[in-house]
Short mmCIF file of C-alpha atoms in Angstrom, two decimals:
data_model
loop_
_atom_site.label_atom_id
_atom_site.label_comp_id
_atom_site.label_asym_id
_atom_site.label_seq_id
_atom_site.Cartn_x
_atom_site.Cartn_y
_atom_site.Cartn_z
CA UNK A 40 -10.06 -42.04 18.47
CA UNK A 41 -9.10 -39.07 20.05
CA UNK A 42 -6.60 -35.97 18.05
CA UNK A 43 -3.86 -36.83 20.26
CA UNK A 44 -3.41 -40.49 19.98
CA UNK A 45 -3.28 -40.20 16.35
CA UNK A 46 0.46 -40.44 14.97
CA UNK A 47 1.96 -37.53 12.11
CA UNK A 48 3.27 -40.13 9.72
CA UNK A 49 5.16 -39.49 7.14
CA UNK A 50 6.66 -42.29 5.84
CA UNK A 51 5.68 -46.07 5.82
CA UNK A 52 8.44 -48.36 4.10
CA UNK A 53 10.10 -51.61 4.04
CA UNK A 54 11.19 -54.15 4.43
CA UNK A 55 14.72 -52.59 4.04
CA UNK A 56 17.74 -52.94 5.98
CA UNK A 57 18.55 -50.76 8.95
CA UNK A 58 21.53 -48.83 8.17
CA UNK A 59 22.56 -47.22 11.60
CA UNK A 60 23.29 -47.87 15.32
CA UNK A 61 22.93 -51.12 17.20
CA UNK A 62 20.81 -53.29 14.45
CA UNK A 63 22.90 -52.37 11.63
CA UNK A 64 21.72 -55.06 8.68
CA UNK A 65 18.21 -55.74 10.71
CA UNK A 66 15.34 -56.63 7.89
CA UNK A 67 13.26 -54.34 9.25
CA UNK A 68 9.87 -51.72 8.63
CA UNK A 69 10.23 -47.98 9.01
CA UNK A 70 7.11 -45.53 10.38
CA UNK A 71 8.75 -42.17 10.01
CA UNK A 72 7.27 -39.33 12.25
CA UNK A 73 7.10 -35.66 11.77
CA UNK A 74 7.95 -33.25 14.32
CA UNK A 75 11.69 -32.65 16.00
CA UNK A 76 12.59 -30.12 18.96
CA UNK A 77 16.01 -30.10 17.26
CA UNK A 78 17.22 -28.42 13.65
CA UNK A 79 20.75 -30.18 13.28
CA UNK A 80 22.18 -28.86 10.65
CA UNK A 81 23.18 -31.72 8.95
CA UNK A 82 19.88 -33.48 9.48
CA UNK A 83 19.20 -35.70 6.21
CA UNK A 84 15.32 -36.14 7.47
CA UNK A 85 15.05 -32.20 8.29
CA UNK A 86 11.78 -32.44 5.80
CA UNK A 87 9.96 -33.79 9.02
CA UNK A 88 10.65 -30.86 10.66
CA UNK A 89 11.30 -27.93 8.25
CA UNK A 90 7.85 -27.33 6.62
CA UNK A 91 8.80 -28.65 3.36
CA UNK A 92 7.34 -32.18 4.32
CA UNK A 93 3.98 -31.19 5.76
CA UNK A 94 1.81 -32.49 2.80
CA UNK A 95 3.08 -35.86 3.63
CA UNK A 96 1.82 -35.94 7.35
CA UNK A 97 -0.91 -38.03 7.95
CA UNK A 98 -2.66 -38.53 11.40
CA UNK A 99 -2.99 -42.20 11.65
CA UNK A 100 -4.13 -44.22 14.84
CA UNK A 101 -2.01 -46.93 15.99
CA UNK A 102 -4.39 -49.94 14.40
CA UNK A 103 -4.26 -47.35 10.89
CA UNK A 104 0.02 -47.59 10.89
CA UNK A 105 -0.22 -51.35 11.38
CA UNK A 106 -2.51 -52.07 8.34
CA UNK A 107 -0.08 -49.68 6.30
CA UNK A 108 2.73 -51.76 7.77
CA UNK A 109 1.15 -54.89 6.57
CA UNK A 110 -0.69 -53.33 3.56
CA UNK A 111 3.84 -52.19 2.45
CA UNK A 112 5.48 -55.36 3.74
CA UNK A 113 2.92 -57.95 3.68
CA UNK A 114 3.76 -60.98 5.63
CA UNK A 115 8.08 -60.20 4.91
CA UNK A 116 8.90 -58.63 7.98
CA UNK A 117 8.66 -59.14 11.91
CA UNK A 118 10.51 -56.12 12.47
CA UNK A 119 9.77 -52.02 13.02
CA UNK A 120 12.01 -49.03 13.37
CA UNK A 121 10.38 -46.05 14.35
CA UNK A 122 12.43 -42.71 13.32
CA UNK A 123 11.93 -39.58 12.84
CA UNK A 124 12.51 -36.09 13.52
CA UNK A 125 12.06 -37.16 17.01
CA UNK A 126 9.95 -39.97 17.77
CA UNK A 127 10.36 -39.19 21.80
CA UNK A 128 8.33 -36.10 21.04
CA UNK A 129 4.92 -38.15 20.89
CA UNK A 130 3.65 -40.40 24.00
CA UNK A 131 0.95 -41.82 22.00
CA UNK A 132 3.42 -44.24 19.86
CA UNK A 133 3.02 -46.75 23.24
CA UNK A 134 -0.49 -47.99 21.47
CA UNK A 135 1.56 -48.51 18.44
CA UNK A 136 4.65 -50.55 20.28
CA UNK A 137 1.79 -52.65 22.59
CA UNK A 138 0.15 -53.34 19.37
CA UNK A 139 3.18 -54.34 17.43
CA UNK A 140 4.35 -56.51 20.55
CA UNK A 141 0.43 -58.24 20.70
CA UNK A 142 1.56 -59.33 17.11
CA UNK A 143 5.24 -60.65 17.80
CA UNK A 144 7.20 -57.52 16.06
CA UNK A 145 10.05 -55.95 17.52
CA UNK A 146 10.37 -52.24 17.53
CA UNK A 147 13.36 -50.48 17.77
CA UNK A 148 13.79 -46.55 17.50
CA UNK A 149 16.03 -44.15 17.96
CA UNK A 150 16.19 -40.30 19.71
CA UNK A 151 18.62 -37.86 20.58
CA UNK A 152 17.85 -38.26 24.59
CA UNK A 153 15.97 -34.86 25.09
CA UNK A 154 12.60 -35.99 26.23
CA UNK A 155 11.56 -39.19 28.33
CA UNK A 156 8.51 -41.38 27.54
CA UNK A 157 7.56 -44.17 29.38
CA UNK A 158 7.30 -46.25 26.58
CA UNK A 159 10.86 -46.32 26.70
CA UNK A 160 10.88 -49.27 28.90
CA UNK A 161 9.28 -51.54 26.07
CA UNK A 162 11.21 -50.74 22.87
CA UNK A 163 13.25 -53.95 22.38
CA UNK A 164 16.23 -51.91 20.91
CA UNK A 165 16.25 -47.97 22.00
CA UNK A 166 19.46 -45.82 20.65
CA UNK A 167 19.90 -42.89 22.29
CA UNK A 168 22.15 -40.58 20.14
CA UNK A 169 23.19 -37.16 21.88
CA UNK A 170 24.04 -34.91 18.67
CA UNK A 171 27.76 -33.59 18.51
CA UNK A 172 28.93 -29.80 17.88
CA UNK A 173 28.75 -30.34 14.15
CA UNK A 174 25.24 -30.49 14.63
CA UNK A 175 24.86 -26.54 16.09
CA UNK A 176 22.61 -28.17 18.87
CA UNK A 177 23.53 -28.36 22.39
CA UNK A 178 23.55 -31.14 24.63
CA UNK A 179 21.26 -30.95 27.98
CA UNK A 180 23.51 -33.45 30.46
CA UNK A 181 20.86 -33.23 32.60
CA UNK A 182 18.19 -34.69 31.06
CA UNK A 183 20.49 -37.74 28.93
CA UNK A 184 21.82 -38.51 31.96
CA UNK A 185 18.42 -39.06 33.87
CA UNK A 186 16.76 -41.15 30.72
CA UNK A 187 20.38 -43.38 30.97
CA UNK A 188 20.21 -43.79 34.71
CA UNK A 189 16.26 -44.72 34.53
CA UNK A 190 17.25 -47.23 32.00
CA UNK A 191 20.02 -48.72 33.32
CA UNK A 192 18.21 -49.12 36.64
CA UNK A 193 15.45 -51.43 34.27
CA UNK A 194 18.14 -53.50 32.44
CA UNK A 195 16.74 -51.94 29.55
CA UNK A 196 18.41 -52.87 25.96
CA UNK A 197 19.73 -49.44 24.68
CA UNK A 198 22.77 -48.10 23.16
CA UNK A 199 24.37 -44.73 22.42
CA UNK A 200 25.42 -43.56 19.29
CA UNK A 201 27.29 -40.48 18.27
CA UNK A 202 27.68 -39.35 14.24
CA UNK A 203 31.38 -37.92 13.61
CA UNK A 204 31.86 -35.13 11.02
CA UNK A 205 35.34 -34.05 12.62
CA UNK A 206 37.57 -33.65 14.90
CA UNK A 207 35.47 -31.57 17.35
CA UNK A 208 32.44 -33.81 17.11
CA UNK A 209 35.00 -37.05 17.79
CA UNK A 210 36.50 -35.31 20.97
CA UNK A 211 32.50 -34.75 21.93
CA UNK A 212 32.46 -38.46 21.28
CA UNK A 213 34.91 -39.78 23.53
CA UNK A 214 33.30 -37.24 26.36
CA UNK A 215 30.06 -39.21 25.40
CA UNK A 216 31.60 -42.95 26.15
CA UNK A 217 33.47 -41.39 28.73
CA UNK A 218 30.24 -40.03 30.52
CA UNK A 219 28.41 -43.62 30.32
CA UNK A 220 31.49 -45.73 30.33
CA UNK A 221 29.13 -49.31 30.58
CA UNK A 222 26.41 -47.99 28.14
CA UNK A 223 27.09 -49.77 24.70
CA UNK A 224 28.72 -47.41 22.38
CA UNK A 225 28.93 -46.62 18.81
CA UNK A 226 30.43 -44.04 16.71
CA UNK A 227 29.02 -43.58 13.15
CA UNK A 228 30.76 -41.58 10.00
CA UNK A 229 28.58 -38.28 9.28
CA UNK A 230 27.17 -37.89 5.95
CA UNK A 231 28.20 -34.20 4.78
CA UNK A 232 27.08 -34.81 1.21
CA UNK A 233 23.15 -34.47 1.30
CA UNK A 234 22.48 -33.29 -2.24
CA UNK A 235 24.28 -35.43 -4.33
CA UNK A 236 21.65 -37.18 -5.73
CA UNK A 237 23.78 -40.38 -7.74
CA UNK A 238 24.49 -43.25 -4.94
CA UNK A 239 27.38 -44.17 -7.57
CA UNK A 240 29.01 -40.78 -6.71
CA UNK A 241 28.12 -41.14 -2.77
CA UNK A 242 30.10 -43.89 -2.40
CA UNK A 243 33.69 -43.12 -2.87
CA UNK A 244 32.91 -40.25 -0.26
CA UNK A 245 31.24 -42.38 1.54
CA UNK A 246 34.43 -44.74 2.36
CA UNK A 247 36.73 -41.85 2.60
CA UNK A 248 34.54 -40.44 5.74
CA UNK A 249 34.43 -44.22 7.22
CA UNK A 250 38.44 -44.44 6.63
CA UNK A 251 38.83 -41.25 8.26
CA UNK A 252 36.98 -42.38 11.42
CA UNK A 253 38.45 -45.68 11.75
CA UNK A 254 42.03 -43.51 11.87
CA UNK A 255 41.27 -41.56 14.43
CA UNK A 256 39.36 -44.02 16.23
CA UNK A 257 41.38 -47.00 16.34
CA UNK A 258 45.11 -45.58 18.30
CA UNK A 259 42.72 -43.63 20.81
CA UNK A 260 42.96 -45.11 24.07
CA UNK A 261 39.85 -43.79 25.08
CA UNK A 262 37.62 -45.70 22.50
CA UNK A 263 38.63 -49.01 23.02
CA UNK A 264 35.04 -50.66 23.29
CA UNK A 265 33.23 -49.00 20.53
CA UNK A 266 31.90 -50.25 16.98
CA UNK A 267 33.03 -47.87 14.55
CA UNK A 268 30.11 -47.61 11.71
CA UNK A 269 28.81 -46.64 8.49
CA UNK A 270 25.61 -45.57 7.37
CA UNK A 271 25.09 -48.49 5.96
CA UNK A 272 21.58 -47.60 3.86
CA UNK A 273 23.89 -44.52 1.99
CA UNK A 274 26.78 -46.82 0.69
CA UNK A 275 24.23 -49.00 -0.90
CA UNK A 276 21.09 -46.03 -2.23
CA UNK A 277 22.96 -42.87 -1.48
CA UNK A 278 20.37 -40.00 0.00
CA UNK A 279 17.72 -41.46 -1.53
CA UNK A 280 14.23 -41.63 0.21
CA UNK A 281 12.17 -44.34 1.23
CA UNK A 282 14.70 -47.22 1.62
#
């Protein structure tokens, strides 16, 4: 097979449960990709994008992530997430979600709305999740709103999701749902706390930052048809890898 319809994988693990956005508590696989046009500052996968990860990439063809898939969850799962960095960034990963799909898995996956793929139309459960000012990236309207309208035009399942570290980000938020007022919504506590590396210690932090949100969230007038989220996978492993 050709260079460029091999995948840069750098992480094949599961079955675990998927701690974010619209399948929250999904049994699910995960086929982590390298490679992101954004450097969020926050980022708590910034290995796939930083350098200090690039001894785990591995150039795998569609059929070669499958048998890893089944190889690491055996006959346990019927479900694949496909994260990154930013997963949009590759247009060979259609092989991978027709080949999933030939085998009765659902994919979901999720992308900060900067690039369009046609294989967009086929993931069963896309979250598109604009990044906030927190974040130090900036938003291109243009572009989120064209991969929204192109979706909504399909009836396509997707979502948007929007991590809060503070007030500023929250306010960016509210623009967000405001912006794509029919587009399911959801807000998500940011994690601000990547190097603590005890989950027992993550956790009271952990609910503090979820409180916080569901304050501000809750009397806003703005917000009233949102789910208000934690990240799930942190509460229960803290920043630990591979789960």
């Amino acid at each position: 097979m050709a260079a460029n319809k091999r995948i840069p994988v750098m992480e094949i693990f599961g079955p675990t449960v998927q701690g974010e956005g619209m399948v929250i508590g999904r049994k699910t696989m995960f086929v982590r990709t390298a490679g992101c046009d954004y450097s969020c500052s926050w980022c708590d996968s910034a290995f796939t994008w930083d350098g200090s990860g690039k001894e785990d990439i591995r150039m795998l063809t569609a059929h070669e992530t499958i048998e890893e898939l089944e190889k690491t969850g055996g006959e346990a799962f019927g479900h694949v997430t496909i994260s990154g960095g930013n997963p949009a960034l590759l247009p060979q990963l259609g092989e991978l979600i027709d080949q999933l799909h030939e085998r009765g898995i659902g994919v979901a996956l999720e992308t900060q709305g900067s690039r369009w793929q046609d294989w967009f139309w086929t993931i069963d459960e896309l979250t598109l999740s604009p990044k906030p000012p927190s974040s130090g990236m900036k938003t291109d309207w243009t572009v989120l709103d064209d991969i929204v309208d192109k979706l909504n035009e399909h009836e396509r399942c997707f979502s948007l999701k929007t991590v809060v570290f503070d007030e500023a980000d929250l306010e960016y938020a509210t623009y967000v749902h405001r912006r794509y007022p029919q587009v399911p919504f959801y807000v998500q506590a940011g994690n601000g706390n990547l190097q603590e590396t005890e989950p027992q210690r993550m956790l009271p932090y952990l609910l503090e930052r979820y409180e916080w949100l569901i304050e501000r969230v809750m009397p806003n007038p703005e917000l009233k048809r949102v789910h208000v989220l934690p990240q799930l996978h942190t509460w229960v492993w803290g920043n630990k890898k591979g789960v």
